[in-house]
Short mmCIF file of C-alpha atoms in Angstrom, two decimals:
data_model
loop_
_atom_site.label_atom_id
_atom_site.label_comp_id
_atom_site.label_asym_id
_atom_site.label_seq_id
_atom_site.Cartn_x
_atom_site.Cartn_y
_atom_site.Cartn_z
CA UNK S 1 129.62 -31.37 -66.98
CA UNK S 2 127.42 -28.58 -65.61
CA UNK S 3 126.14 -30.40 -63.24
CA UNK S 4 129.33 -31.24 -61.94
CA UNK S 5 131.08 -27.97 -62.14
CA UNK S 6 127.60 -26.84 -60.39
CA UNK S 7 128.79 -29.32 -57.55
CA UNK S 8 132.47 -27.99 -57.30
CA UNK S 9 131.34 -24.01 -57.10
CA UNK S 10 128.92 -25.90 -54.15
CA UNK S 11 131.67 -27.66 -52.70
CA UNK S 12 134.25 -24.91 -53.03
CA UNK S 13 131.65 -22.45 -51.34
CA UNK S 14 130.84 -24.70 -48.79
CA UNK S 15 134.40 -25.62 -48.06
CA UNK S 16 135.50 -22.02 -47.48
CA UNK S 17 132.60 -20.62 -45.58
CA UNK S 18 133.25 -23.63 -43.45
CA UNK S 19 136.43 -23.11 -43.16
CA UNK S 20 135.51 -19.42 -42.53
CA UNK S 21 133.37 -20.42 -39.82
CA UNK S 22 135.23 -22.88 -37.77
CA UNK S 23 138.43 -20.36 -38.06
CA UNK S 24 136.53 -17.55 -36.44
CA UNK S 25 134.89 -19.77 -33.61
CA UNK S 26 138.38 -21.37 -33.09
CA UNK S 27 139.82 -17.91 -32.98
CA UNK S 28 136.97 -16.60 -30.79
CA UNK S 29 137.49 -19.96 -28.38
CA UNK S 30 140.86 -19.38 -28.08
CA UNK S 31 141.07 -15.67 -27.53
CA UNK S 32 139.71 -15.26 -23.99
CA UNK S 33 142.11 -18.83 -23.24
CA UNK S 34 145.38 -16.33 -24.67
CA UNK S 35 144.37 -13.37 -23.25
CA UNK S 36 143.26 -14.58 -19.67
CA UNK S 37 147.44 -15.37 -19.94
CA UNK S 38 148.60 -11.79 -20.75
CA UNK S 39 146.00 -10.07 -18.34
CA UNK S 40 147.62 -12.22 -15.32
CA UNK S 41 151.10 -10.92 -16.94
CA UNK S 42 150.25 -7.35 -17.02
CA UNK S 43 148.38 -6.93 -13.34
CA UNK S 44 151.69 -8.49 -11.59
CA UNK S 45 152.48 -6.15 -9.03
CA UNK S 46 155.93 -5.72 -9.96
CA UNK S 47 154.79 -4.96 -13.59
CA UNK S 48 151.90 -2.40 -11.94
CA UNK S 49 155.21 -0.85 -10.31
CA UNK S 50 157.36 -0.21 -13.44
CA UNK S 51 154.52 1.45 -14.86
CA UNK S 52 154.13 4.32 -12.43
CA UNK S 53 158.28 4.15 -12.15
CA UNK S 54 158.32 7.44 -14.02
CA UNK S 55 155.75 9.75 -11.85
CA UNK S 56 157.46 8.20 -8.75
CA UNK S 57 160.71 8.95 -9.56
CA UNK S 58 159.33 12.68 -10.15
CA UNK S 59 157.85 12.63 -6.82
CA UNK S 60 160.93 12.11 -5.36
CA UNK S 61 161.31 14.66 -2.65
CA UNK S 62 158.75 17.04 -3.77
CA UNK S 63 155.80 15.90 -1.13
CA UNK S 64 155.37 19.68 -0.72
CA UNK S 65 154.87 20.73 -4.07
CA UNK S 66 151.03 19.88 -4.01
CA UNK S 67 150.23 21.02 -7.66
CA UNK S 68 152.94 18.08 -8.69
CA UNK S 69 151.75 15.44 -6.31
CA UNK S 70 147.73 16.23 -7.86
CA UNK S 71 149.20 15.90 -11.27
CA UNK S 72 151.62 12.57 -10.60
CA UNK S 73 148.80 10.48 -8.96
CA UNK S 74 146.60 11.31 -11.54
CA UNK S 75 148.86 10.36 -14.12
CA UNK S 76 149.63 7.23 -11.84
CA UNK S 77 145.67 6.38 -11.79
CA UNK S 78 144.99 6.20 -15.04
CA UNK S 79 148.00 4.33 -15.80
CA UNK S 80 146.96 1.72 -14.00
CA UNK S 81 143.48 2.06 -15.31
CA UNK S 82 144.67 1.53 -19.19
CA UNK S 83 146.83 -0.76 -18.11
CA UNK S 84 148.52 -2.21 -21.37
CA UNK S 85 150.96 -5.39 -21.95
CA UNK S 86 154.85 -5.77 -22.59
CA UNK S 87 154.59 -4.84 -25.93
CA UNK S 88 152.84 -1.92 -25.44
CA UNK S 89 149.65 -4.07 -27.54
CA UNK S 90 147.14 -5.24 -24.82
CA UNK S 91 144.68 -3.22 -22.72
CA UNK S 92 143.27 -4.54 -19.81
CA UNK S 93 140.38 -2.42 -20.00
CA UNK S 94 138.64 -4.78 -23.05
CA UNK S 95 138.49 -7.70 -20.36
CA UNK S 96 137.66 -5.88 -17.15
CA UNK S 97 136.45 -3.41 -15.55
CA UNK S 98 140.04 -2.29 -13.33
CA UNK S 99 139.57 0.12 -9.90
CA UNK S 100 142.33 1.91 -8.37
CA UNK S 101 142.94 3.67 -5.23
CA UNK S 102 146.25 5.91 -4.34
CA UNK S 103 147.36 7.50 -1.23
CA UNK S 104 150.73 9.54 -0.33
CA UNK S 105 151.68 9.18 2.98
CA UNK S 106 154.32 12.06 4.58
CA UNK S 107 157.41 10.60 7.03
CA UNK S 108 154.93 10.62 10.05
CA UNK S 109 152.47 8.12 8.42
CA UNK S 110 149.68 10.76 7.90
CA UNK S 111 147.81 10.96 4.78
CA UNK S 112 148.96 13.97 2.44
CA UNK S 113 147.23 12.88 -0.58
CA UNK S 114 144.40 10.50 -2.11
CA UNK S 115 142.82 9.29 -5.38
CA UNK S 116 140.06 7.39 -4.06
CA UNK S 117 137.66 4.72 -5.28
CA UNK S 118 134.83 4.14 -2.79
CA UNK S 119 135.23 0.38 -3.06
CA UNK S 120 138.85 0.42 -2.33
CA UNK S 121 139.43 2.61 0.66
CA UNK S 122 142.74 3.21 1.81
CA UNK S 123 143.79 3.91 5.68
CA UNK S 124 144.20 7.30 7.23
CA UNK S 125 147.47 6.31 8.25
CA UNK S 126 149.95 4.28 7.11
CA UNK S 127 153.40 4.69 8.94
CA UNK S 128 157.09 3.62 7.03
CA UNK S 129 157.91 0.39 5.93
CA UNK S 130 159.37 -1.65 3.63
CA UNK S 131 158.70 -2.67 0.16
CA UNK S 132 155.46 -4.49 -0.49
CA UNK S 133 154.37 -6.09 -3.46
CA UNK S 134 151.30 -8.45 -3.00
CA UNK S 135 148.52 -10.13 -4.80
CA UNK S 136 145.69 -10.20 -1.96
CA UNK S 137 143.29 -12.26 -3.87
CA UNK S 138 142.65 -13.54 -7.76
CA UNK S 139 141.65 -9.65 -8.58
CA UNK S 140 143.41 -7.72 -6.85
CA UNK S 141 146.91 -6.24 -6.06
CA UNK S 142 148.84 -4.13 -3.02
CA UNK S 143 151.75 -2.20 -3.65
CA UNK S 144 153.30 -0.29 -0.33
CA UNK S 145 155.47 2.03 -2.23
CA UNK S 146 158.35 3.71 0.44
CA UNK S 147 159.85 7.07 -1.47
CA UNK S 148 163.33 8.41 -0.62
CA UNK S 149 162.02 11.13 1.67
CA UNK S 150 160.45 9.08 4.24
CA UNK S 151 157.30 9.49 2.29
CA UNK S 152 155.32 6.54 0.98
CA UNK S 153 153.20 5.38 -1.58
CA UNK S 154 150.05 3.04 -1.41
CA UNK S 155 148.54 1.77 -4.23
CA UNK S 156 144.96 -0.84 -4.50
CA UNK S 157 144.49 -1.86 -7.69
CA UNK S 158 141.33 -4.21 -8.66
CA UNK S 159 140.93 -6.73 -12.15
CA UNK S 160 139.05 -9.31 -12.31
CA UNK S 161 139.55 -10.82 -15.59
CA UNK S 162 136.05 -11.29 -17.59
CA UNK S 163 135.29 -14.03 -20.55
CA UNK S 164 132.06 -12.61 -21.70
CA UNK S 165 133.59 -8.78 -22.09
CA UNK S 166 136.86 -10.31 -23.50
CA UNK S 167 134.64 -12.53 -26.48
CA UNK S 168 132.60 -8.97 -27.23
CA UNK S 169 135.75 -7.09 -27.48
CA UNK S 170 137.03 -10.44 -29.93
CA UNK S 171 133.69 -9.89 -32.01
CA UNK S 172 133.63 -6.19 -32.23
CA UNK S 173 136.96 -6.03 -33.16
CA UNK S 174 136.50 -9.12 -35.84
CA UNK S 175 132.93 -7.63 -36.87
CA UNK S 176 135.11 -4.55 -38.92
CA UNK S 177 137.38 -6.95 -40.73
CA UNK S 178 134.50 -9.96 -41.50
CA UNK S 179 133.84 -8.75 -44.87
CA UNK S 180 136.94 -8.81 -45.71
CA UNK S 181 137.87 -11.94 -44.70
CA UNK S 182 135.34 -13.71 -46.37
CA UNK S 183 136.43 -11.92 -49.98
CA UNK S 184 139.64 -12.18 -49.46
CA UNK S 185 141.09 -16.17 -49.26
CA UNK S 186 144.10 -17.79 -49.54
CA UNK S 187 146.48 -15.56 -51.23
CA UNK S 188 145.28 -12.18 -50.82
CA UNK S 189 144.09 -12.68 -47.75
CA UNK S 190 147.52 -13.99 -46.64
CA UNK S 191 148.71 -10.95 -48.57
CA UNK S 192 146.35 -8.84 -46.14
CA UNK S 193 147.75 -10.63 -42.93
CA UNK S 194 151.54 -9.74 -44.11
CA UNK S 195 150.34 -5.79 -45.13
CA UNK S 196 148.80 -5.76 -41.60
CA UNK S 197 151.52 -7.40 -39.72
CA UNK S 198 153.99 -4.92 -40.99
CA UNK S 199 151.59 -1.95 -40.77
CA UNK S 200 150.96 -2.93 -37.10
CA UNK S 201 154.51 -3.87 -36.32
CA UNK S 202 156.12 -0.58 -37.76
CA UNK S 203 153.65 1.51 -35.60
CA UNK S 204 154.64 -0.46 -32.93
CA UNK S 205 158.32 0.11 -33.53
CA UNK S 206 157.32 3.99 -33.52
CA UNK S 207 156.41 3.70 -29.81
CA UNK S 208 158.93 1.58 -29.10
CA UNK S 209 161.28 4.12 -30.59
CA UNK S 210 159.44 7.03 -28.18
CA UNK S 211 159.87 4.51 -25.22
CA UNK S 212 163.31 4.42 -25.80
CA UNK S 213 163.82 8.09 -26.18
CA UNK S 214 162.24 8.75 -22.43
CA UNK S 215 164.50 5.71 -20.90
CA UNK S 216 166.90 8.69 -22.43
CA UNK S 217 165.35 11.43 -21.10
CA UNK S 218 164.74 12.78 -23.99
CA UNK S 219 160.66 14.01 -24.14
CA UNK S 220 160.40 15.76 -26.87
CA UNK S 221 159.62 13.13 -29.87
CA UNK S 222 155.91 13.02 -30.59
CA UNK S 223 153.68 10.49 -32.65
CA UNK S 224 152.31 11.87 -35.55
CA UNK S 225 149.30 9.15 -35.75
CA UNK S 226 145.68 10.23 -36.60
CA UNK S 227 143.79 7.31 -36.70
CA UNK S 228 141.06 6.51 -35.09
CA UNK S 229 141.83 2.83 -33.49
CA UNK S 230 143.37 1.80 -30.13
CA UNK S 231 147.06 2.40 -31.02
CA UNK S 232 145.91 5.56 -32.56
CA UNK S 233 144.29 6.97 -29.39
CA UNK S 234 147.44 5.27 -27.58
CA UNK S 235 149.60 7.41 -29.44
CA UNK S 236 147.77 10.85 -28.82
CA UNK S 237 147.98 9.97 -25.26
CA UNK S 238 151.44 8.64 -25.24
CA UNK S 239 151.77 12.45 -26.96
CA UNK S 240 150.15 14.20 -23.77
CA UNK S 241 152.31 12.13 -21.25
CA UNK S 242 155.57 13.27 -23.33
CA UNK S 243 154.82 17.16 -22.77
CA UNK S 244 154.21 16.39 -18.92
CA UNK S 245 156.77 15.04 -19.08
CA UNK S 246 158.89 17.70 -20.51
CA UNK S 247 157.54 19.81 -18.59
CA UNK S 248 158.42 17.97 -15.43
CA UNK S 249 161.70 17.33 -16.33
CA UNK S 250 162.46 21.28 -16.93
CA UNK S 251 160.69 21.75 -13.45
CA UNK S 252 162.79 19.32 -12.05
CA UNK S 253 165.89 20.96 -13.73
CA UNK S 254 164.92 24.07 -12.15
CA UNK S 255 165.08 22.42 -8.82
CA UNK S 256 168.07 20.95 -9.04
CA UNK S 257 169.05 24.56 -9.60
CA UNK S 258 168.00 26.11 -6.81
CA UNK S 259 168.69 22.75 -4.43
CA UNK S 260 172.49 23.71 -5.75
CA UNK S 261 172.00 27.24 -4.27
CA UNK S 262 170.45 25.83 -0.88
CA UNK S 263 173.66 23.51 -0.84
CA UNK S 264 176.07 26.17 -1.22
CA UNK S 265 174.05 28.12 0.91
CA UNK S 266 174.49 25.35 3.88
CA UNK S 267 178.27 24.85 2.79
CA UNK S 268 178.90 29.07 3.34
CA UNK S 269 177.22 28.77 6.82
CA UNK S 270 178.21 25.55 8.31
CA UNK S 271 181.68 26.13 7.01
CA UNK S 272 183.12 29.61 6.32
CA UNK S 273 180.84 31.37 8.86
CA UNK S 274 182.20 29.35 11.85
CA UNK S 275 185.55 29.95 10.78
CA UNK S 276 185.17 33.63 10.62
CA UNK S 277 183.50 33.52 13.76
CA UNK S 278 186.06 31.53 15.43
CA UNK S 279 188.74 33.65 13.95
CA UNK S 280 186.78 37.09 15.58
CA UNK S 281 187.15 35.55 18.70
CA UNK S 282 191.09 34.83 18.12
CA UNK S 283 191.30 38.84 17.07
CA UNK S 284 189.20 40.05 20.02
CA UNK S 285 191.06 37.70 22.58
CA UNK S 286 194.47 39.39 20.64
CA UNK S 287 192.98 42.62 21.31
CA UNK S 288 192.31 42.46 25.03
CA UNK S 289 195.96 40.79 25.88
CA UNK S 290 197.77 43.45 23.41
CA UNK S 291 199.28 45.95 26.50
CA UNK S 292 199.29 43.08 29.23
CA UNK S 293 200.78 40.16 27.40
CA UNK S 294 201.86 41.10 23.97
CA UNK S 295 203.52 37.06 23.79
CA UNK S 296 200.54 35.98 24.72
CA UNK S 297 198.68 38.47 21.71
CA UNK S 298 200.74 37.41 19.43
CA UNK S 299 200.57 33.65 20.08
CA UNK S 300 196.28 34.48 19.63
CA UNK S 301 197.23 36.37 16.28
CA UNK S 302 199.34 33.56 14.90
CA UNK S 303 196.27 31.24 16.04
CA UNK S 304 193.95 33.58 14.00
CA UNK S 305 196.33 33.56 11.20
CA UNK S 306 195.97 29.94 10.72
CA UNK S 307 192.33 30.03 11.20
CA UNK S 308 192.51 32.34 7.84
CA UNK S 309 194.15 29.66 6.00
CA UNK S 310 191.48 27.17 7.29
CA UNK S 311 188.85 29.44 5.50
CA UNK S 312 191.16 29.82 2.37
CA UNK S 313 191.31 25.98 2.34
CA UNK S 314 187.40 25.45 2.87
CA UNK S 315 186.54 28.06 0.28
CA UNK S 316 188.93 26.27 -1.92
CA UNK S 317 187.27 23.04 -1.10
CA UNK S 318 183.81 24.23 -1.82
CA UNK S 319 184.35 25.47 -5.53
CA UNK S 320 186.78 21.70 -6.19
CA UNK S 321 183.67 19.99 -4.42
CA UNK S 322 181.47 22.00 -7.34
CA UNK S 323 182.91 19.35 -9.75
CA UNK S 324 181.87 15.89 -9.76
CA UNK S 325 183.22 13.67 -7.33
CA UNK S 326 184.11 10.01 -8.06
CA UNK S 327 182.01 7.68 -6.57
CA UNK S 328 184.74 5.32 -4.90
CA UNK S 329 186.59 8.34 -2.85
CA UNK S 330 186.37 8.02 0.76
CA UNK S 331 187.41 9.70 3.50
CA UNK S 332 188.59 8.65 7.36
CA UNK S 333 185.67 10.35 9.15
CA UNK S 334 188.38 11.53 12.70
CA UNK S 335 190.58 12.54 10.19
CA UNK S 336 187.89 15.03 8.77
CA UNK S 337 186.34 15.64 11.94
CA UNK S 338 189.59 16.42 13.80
CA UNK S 339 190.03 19.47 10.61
CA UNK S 340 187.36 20.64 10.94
CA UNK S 341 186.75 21.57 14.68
CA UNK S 342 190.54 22.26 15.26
CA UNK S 343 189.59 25.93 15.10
CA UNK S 344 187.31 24.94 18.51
CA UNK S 345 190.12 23.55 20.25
CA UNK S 346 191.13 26.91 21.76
CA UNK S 347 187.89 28.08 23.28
CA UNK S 348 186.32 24.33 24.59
CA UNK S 349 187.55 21.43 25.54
CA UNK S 350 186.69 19.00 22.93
CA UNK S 351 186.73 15.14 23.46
CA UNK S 352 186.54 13.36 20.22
CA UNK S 353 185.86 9.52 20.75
CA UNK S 354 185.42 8.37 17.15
CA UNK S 355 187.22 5.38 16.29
CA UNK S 356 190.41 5.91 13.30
CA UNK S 357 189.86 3.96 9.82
CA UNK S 358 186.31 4.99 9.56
CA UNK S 359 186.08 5.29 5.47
CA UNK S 360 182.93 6.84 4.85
CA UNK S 361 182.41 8.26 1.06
CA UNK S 362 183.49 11.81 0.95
CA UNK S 363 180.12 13.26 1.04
CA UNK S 364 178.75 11.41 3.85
CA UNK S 365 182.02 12.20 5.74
CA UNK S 366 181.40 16.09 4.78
CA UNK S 367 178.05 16.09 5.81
CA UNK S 368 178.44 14.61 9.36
CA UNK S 369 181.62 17.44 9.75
CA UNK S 370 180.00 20.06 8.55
CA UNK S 371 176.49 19.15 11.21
CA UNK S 372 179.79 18.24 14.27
CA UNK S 373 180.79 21.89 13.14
CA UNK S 374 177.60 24.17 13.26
CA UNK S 375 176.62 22.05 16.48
CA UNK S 376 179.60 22.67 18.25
CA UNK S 377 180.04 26.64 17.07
CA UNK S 378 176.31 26.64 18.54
CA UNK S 379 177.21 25.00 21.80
CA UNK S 380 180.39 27.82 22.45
CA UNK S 381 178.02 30.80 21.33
CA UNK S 382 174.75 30.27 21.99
CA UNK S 383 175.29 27.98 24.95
CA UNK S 384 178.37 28.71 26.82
CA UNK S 385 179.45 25.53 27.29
CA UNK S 386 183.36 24.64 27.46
CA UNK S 387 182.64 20.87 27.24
CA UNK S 388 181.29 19.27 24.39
CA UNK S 389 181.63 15.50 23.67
CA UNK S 390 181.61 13.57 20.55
CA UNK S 391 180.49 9.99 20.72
CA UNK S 392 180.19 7.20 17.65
CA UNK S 393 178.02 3.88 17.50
CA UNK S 394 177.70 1.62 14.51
CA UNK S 395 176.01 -2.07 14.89
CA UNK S 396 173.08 -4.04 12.83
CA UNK S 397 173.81 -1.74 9.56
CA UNK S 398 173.31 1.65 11.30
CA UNK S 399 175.76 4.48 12.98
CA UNK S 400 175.03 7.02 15.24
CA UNK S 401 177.08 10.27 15.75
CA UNK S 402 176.71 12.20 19.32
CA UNK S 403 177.18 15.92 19.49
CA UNK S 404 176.53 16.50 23.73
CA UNK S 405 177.67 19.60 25.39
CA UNK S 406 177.45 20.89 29.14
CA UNK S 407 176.35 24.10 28.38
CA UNK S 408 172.94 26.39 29.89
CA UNK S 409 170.70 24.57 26.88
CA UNK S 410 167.14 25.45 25.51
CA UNK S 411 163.93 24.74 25.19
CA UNK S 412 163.53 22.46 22.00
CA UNK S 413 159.54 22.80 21.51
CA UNK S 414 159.63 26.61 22.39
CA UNK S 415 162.63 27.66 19.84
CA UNK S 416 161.96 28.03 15.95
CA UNK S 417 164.56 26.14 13.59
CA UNK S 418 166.74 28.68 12.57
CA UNK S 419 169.17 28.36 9.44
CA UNK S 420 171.58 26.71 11.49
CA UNK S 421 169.66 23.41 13.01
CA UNK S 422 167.59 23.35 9.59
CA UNK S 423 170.74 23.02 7.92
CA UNK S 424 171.37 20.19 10.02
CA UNK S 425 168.14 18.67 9.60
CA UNK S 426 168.69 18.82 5.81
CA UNK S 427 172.41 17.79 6.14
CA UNK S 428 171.23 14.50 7.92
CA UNK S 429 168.60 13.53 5.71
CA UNK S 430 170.58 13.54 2.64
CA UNK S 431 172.51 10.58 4.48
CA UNK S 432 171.27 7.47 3.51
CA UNK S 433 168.24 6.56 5.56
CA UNK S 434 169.58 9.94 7.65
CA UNK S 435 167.90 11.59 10.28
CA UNK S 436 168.70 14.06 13.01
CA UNK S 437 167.27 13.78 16.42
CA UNK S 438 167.44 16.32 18.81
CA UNK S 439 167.12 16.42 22.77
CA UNK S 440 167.64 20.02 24.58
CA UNK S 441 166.47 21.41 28.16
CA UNK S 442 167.44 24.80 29.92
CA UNK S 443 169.71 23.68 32.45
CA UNK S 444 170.83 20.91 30.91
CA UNK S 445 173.00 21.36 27.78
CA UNK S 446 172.03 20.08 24.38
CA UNK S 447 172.38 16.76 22.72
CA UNK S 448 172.10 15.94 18.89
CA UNK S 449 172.19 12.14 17.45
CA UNK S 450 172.35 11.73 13.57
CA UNK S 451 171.34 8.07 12.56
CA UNK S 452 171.99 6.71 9.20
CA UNK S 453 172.43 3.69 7.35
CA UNK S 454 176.02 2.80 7.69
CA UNK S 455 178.19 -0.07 6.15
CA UNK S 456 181.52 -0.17 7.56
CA UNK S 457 184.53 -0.28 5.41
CA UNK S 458 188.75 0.01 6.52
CA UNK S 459 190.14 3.72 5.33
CA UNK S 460 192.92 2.53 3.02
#
């Protein structure tokens, strides 16, 4: 009976360290076969790309700002160097050993920024493009970033996935817990795996909770986890991203702030200052025909009486255009046009060939007034011209507008942007894919083209 119940302790030993055995070199075997799967998952370029979405969304039109750009592709770089799976669980670092290079490009294709490694260089230049997304090899990805200020954003990043570092990540991470595992069997040890499922999984909901809170906007939740492992020192970092965060999105509140006083800024000038300034010359014209014609004074008066109402009605238009618009009003771009440079029509011979039923969302029709308007006020007072011609294009998903005037001109590369043409230069790149292109020469009047992305639909 001893002998036998000798046997069974044997047996029963035998069987579980076995069983011990074989699970752990199963498990080890298997790991680097599993994992190799996620890494390829979380180095797609398109999941590379969500991960920086954040700092590239802050970048967005703040090139200039050179403190913030520092600060974003650092943040960028070693996001993409701790690069971790869907469910925020896998790090790419314990199976490789990942590179990355960034570079910001300005409109012009020069280089404005870089976070370099040596064995990924990045070009000098790197002018405009399109989206790009590419795996160049096994180990390593290109993303070709464009931002919505012309700028651009190139990103190398290098993983090569490795067995050997994945299997000594698997065995120091199942050296801590072999003890264990070999005193607790069957039932506690199935215990252990439910106590450590849930302990994992409701840290794991924690983060997912914070996740969800920024896709909110909302940066102020913090992790309150001190221990010492990987989701531990995920969570103190997660932490330090949150107050960048925060404090990016009160920067950025701040310049929304003062981009609102800029706009108003452009909207007094463009707008209220030419109709004053058209209405002077309405009073001094009355003035000079006062003894001599009074009809014709009067006439001039009436004329600068309804110029008053146009300010009254584009002051009243600038605080209704201070609420929020709805996205699906449109307006017939003559229609505003014509409105707008009526005051003109007394002092220059304006020819306006721009097609009817042009329905352009209100704020792209604004914008192209209000640059028709400052470029035409410029052309009577600055260059005494009495001709000025107004020309429209549209073919292949672009439209151009043509300002041209007769007058005496200027030199373009000799005279410094003043707030008029920068206000023009601003008003055309908020269009979509906007720009403003100027050609001037003494002698030989002055020509402005605004180019934009244009998809044409009937006025109703």
């Amino acid at each position: 009976m001893r002998l036998w119940q000798s046997l069974w302790w044997k047996l029963s030993l035998g069987s579980i360290a076995v069983t011990l055995v074989g699970s752990t070199l199963a498990a080890l075997l298997l790991s680097p076969v599993q994992d190799a799967h996620g890494f390829k998952q979380v180095v797609k370029p398109a999941h590379l790309r969500q991960l920086i979405e954040p700092e590239l969304r802050v970048l967005q039109g703040r090139r200039q700002d050179r403190a913030l750009v520092a600060q974003m592709l650092d943040a960028m770089q070693q996001r993409l160097l701790n690069v971790d799976g869907p469910e925020g669980y896998y790090g790419i670092r314990e199976s490789s050993d990942p590179m990355v290079s960034l570079a910001l490009f300005d409109d012009e294709g020069r280089r404005v920024a870089l976070r370099e490694n040596p064995a990924l260089a990045l070009p000098d230049r790197w002018q405009p493009g399109p989206l790009r997304l590419e795996a160049v090899s096994a180990a390593e990805r290109l993303l070709v970033l464009p931002l919505g200020d012309g700028g651009t954003l190139m990103v190398r990043h290098y993983a090569r996935f490795d067995v050997w570092k994945n299997l000594r990540s698997a065995l120091r991470d199942a050296g801590s817990f072999f003890g264990w595992m070999v005193l607790l069997m069957a039932l506690p040890g199935i215990m252990l795996g439910v106590g450590l499922t849930w302990w994992l999984a409701y840290r794991l909901r924690r983060l997912a909770r914070m996740t969800e809170g920024w896709a909110r906007g909302d940066f102020s939740m913090r992790l309150a986890d001190d221990s010492r492992d990987e989701l531990g020192e995920h969570a103190r970092a997660i932490n330090q991203v949150a107050g960048q965060l925060q404090t990016h999105v009160e920067t950025n509140r701040e310049l929304a702030a003062l981009q609102e006083r800029q706009r108003l800024a452009r909207e007094l000038h463009d707008s209220i200052k030419q109709q004053v300034f058209a209405t002077g010359l309405q009073l001094h014209a009355a003035q000079q025909w006062l003894e001599r014609q009074p009809a014709k004074a009067a006439q001039l008066l009436a004329e600068a009486a309804a110029q008053n109402q146009a300010v009254h009605r584009d002051l009243s238009g600038l605080l209704s255009r201070l609420k929020p618009l709805e996205a699906s009003r449109r307006q017939d771009l003559r229609e505003e046009l014509a409105l707008r440079l009526q005051p003109w029509q007394a002092h220059l011979e304006l020819s306006l060939e721009v097609p009817g039923g042009l329905a352009l969302p209100f704020e792209q029709a604004h914008e192209l007034a209000s640059i028709a308007n400052e470029a035409v006020a410029n052309a009577l007072r600055h260059g005494g011209a009495r001709r000025v011609r107004l020309g429209w294009s549209a073919e292949a998903g672009h439209a151009e507008l043509v300002i041209a005037d007769e007058g005496r001109g200027f030199d373009a590369g000799q005279t410094a942007n003043g707030h008029g043409l920068t206000n023009m230069f601003e008003r055309a790149a908020a269009l979509p894919g906007g720009a403003l292109f100027l050609d001037a020469a003494p002698g030989r009047g002055c020509r402005l083209a605004v180019r934009f992305q244009f998809q044409e639909e009937p006025s109703r």
